[in-house]
Coordinates of C-alpha atoms and ligand atoms in Angstrom, one line a residue:
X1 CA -76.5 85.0 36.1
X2 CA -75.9 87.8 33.7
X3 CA -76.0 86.8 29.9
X4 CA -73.9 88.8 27.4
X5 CA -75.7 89.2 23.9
X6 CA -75.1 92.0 21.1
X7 CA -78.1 92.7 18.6
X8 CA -75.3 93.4 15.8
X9 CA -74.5 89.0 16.0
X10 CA -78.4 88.5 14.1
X11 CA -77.3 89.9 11.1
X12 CA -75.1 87.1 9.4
X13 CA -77.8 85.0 8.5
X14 CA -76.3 83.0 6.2
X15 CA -78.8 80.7 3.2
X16 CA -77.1 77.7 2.6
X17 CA -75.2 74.7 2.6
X18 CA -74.8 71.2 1.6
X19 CA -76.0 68.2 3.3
X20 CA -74.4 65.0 2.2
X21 CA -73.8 66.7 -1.2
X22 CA -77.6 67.9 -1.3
X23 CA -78.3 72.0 -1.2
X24 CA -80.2 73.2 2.3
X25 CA -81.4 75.8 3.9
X26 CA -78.8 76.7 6.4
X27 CA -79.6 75.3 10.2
X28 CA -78.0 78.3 11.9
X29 CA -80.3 81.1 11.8
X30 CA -80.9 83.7 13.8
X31 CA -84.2 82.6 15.0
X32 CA -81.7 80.7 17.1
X33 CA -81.1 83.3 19.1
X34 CA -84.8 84.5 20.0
X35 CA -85.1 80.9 21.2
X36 CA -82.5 81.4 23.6
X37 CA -82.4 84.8 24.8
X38 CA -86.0 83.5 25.9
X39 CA -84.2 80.6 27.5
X40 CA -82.1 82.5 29.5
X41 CA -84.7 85.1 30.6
X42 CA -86.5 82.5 32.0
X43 CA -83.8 81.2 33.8
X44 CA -84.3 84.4 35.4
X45 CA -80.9 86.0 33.9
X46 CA -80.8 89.7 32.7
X47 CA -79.3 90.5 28.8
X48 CA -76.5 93.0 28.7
X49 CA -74.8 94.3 25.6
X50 CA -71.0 94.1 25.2
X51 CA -68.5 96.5 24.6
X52 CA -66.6 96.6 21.6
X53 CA -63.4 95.3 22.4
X54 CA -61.3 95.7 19.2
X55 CA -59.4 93.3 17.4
X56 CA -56.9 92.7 20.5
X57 CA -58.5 89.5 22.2
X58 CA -59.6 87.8 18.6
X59 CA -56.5 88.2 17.4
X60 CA -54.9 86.5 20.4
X61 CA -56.0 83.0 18.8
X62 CA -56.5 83.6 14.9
X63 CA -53.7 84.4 13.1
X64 CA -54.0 88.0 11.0
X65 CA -53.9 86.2 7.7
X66 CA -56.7 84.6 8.5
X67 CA -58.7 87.8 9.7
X68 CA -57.8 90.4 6.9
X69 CA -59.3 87.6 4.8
X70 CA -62.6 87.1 7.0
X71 CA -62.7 91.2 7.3
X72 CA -62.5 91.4 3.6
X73 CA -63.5 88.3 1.3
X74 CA -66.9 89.4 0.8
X75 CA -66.1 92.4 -1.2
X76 CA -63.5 91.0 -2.7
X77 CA -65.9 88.1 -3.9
X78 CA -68.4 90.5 -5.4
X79 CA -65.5 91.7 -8.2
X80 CA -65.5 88.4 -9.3
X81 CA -67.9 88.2 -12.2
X82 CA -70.5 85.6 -11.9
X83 CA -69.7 84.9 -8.1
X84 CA -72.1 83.8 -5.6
X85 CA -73.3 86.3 -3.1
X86 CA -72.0 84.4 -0.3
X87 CA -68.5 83.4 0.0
X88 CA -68.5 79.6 -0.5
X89 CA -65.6 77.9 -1.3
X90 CA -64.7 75.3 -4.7
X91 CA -61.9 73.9 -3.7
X92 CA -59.2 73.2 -0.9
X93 CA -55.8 72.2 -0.5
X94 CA -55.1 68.7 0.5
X95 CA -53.0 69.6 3.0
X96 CA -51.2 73.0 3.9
X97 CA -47.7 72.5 2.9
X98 CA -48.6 74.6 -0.7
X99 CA -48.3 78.3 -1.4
X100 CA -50.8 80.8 0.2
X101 CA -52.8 82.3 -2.8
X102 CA -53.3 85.2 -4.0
X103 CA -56.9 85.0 -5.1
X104 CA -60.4 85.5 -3.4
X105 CA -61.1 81.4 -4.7
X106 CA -58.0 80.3 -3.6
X107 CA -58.1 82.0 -0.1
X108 CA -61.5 80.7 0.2
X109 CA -60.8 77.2 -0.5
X110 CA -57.4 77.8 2.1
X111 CA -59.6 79.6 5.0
X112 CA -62.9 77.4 5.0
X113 CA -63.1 74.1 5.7
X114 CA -66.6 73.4 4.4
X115 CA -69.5 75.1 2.5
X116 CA -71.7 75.4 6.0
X117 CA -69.9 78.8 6.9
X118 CA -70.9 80.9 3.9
X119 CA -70.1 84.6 4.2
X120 CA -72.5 87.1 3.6
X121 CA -71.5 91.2 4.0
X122 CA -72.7 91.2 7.7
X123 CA -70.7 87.8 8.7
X124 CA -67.7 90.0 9.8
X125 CA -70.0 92.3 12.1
X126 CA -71.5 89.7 13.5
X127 CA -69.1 87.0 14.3
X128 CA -66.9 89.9 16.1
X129 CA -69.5 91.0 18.5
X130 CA -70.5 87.2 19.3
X131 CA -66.5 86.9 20.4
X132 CA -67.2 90.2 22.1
X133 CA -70.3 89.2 23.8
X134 CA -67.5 85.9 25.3
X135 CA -64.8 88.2 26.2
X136 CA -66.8 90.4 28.3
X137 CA -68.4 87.4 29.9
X138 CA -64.5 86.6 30.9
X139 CA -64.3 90.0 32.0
X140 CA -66.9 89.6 34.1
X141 CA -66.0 86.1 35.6
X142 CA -62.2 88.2 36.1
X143 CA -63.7 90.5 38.6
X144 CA -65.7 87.9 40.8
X145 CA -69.1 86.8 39.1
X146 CA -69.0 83.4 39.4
X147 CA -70.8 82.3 36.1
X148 CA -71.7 84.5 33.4
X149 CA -73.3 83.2 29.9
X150 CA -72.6 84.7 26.8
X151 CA -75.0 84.0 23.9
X152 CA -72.3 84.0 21.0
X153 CA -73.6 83.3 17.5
X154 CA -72.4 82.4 15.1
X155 CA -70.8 79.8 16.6
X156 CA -67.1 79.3 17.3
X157 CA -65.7 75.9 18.3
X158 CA -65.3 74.6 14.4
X159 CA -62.9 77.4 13.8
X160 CA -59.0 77.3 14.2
X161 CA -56.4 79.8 14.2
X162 CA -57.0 79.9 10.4
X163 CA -59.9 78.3 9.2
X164 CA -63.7 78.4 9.3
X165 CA -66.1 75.5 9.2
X166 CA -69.3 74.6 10.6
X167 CA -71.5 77.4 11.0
X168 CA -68.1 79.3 12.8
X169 CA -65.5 82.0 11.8
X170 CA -64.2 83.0 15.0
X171 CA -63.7 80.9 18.1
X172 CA -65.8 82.2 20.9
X173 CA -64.8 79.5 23.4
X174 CA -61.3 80.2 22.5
X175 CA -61.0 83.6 22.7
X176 CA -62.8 83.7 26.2
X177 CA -60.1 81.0 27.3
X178 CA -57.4 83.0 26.6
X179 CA -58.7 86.1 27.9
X180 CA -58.6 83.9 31.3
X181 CA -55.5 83.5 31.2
X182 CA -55.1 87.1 31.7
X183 CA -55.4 85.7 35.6
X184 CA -55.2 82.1 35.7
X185 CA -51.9 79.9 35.0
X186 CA -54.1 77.4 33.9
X187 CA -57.7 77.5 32.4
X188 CA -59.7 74.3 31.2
X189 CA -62.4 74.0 28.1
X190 CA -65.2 71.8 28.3
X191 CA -67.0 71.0 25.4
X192 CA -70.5 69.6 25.6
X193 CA -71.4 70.6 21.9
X194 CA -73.0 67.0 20.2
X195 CA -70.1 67.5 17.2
X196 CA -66.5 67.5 18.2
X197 CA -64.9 71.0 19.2
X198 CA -62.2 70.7 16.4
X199 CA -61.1 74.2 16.2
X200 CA -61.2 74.7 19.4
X201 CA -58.7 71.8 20.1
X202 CA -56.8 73.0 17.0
X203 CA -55.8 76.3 18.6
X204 CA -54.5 74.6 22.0
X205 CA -53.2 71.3 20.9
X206 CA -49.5 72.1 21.6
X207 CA -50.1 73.9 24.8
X208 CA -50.1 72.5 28.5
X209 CA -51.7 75.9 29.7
X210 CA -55.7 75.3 28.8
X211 CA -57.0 71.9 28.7
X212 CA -59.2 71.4 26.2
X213 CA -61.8 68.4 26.4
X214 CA -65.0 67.5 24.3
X215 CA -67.6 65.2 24.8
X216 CA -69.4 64.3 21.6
X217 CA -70.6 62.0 18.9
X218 CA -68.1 59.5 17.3
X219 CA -67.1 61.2 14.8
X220 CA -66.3 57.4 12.7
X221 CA -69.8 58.9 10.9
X222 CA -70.2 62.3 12.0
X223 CA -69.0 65.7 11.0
X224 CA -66.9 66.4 11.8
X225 CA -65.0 63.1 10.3
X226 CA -61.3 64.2 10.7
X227 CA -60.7 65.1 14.5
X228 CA -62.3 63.8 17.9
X229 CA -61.1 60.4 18.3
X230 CA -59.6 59.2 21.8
X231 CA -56.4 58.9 20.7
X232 CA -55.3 62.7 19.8
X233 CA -54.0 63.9 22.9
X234 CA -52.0 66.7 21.9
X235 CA -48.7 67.2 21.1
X236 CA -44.9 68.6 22.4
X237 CA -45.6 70.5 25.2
X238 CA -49.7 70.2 24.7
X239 CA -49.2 66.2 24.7
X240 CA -51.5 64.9 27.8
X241 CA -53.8 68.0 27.7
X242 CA -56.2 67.1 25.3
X243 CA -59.2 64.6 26.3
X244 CA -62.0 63.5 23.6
X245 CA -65.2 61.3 24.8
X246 CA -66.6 60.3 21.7
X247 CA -70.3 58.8 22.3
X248 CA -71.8 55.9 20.3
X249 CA -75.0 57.5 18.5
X250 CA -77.9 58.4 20.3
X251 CA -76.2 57.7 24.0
X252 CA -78.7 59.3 26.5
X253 CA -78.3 61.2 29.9
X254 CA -76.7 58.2 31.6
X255 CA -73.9 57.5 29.0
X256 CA -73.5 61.5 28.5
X257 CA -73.6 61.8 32.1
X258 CA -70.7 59.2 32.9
X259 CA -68.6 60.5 30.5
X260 CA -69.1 63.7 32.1
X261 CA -68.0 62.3 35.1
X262 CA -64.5 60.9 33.4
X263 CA -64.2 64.5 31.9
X264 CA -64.7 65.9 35.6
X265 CA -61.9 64.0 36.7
X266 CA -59.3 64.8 34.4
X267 CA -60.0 68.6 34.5
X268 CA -59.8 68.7 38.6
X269 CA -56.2 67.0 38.4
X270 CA -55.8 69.7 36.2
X271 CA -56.7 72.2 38.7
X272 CA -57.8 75.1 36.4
X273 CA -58.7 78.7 37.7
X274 CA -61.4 79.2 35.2
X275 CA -63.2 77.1 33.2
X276 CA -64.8 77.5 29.9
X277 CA -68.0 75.4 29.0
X278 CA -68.9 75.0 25.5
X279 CA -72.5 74.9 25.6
X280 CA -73.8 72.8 22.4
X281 CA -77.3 72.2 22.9
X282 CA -77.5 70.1 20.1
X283 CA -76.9 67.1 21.7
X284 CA -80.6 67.4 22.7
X285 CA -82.6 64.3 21.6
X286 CA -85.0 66.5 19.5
X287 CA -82.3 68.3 18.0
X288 CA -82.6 68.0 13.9
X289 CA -79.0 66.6 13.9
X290 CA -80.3 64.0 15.8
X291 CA -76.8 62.6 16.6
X292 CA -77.3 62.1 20.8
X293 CA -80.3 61.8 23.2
X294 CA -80.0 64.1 26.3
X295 CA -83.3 64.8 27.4
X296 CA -84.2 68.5 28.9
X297 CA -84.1 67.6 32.0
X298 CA -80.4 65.8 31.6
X299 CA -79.2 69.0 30.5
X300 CA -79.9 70.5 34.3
X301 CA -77.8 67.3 35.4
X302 CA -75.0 68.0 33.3
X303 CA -74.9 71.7 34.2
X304 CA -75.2 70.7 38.4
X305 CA -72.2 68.2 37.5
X306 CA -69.9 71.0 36.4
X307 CA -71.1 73.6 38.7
X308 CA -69.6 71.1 41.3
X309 CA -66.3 72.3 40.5
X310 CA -66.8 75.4 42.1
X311 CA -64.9 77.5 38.9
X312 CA -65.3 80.9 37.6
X313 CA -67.2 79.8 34.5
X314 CA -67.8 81.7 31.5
X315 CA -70.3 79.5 29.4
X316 CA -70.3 80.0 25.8
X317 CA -73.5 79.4 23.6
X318 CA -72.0 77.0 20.3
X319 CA -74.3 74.5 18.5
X320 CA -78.3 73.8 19.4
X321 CA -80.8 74.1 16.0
X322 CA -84.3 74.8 16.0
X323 CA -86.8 72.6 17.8
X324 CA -89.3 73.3 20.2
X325 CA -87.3 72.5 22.9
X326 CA -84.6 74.9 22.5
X327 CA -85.1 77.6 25.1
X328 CA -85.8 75.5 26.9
X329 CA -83.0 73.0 27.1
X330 CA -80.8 76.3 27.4
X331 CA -82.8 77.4 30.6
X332 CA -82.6 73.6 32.3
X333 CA -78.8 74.0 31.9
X334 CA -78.7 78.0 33.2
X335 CA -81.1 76.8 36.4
X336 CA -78.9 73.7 37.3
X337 CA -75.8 75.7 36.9
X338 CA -76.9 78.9 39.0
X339 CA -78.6 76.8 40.9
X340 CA -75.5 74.6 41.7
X341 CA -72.9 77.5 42.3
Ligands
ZN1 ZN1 -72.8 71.2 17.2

């Protein structure tokens, strides 16, 4: 299986962020990715570099508002006197019905959900050639490989059309989804992250064209809070096409693994061309969010149960911190996957 990685996506390496109001050291560094591009060498896959494919296919889900600020907030922010290095935003809207500001605080406060997405100079860089690194995996899935991985970080399931959060700025899983659709009617997302894929249902809710359905950790006490319950199912056209599986804290393989098999079900009546999978591998037991208890192993058993559906499959790398067991977990699930096909 051929994994799709850019060098340019380890320069956002972001400091910060606030844990339950306390400062931390940010968890999404990019030591992350030396952890997995080992992972996926020893699944025995070989590391290509993407082409740079404009702002065509990221702009297909994020609305140009939203990227003229991402592409320019950071020097924008340094004018400011005083400000922060990083981007981080003071305050938010309560809901969007207000006017769009014409500051770099407002904006902030409009375009990020949280403070865990701070933006640094490099951010922009390196969050468009982690959506590159997914499109050309799509590209490649579009003229016969069966599975490709593409090794996208930062992250991209938190973000919507129009809004950052959680270590993500553009949506990698949703970007390689609509590229899909280039030549499939119908294309189906499968999110295996531990936290809810918010933005990514965010982007799709109102459409019956890609099914969009996460398996996570109730999100009753876990980020993130808002979104992920079983009862938002979409809406107007979208309604039905949206499935969340929220999992009681620390459920193991066999929970995971049976909810699996509910989200298996739904996306074969479905019947997608292409599938996306979300690959989180922070729902690892020895993860430091410690939210769910897959075990290594489990993580081949999830990836054969997918496999099983016989898609094109363009796997996209979201959460999974640093832990031993890292690489690891990433090359259980790229074994029972190729393994599988
Ligand atoms: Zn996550």
């Amino acid at each position: 299986m051929k994994t799709f990685y850019a060098e340019e996506q380890k320069r956002h390496n972001p400091k910060g962020f606030l844990s339950s109001g306390a400062p931390q050291p940010n968890p999404e560094k990019p030591e992350r990715i030396e952890r997995l591009l080992a992972g996926a060498r020893a699944a025995g896959s070989s590391i290509h570099h993407p082409k740079n494919y404009g702002l065509g296919p990221i702009a297909a889900v994020h609305t140009p508002e939203y990227l003229e600020f991402l592409q320019n907030i950071h020097r924008r922010w340094q004018l400011i006197p005083g400000a922060s290095e990083e981007v981080v935003p003071n305050i938010h809207p309560i809901n969007r019905t207000g006017s769009y500001p014409a500051s770099a605080v407002g904006q902030a406060g409009y375009h990020m959900a949280d403070t865990a997405c701070p933006i640094s100079a490099e951010t922009w860089e390196s969050a468009c050639w982690s959506a590159w690194s997914a499109v050309e995996a799509a590209e490649c899935v579009m003229s016969g490989e069966p599975a490709v991985y593409a090794l996208c970080r930062p992250p991209g399931h938190h973000a919507f059309a129009d809004v950052a959060g959680g270590f993500c700025f553009i949506n990698n899983s949703a970007v390689a989804a609509q590229r899909l659709r280039a030549n499939a009617a119908r294309v189906a997302i499968l999110d295996v992250d531990l936290h809810h894929g918010n933005g990514t249902q965010g982007i799709f809710y109102a459409r019956p064209d890609v099914l969009t359905v996460s398996i996570h950790a109730d999100p009753v006490r876990f980020y993130p809070f808002f979104w992920g319950y079983a009862d938002e199912r979409g809406e107007g056209a979208g309604l039905g096409y949206n499935y969340n599986l929220p999992l009681s804290r620390k459920s193991g393989d066999a929970v995971f693994l049976e909810a699996l098999a509910a989200a298996m079900e739904r996306i074969e009546v479905f019947a997608p061309q292409a599938l996306v999978v979300a690959l989180g591998l922070d729902a690892f037991e020895g993860d430091p969010f410690g939210g769910l208890s897959v075990s290594t192993p489990g993580f081949a058993r999830i990836a054969e149960a997918i496999a099983k559906l016989r898609l094109p499959a363009v796997i996209v790398q979201e959460g999974g911190y640093l832990c031993d067991e890292l690489g690891d977990n990433l090359t259980s699930f790229l074994t029972g996957f190729g393994a599988t096909i």
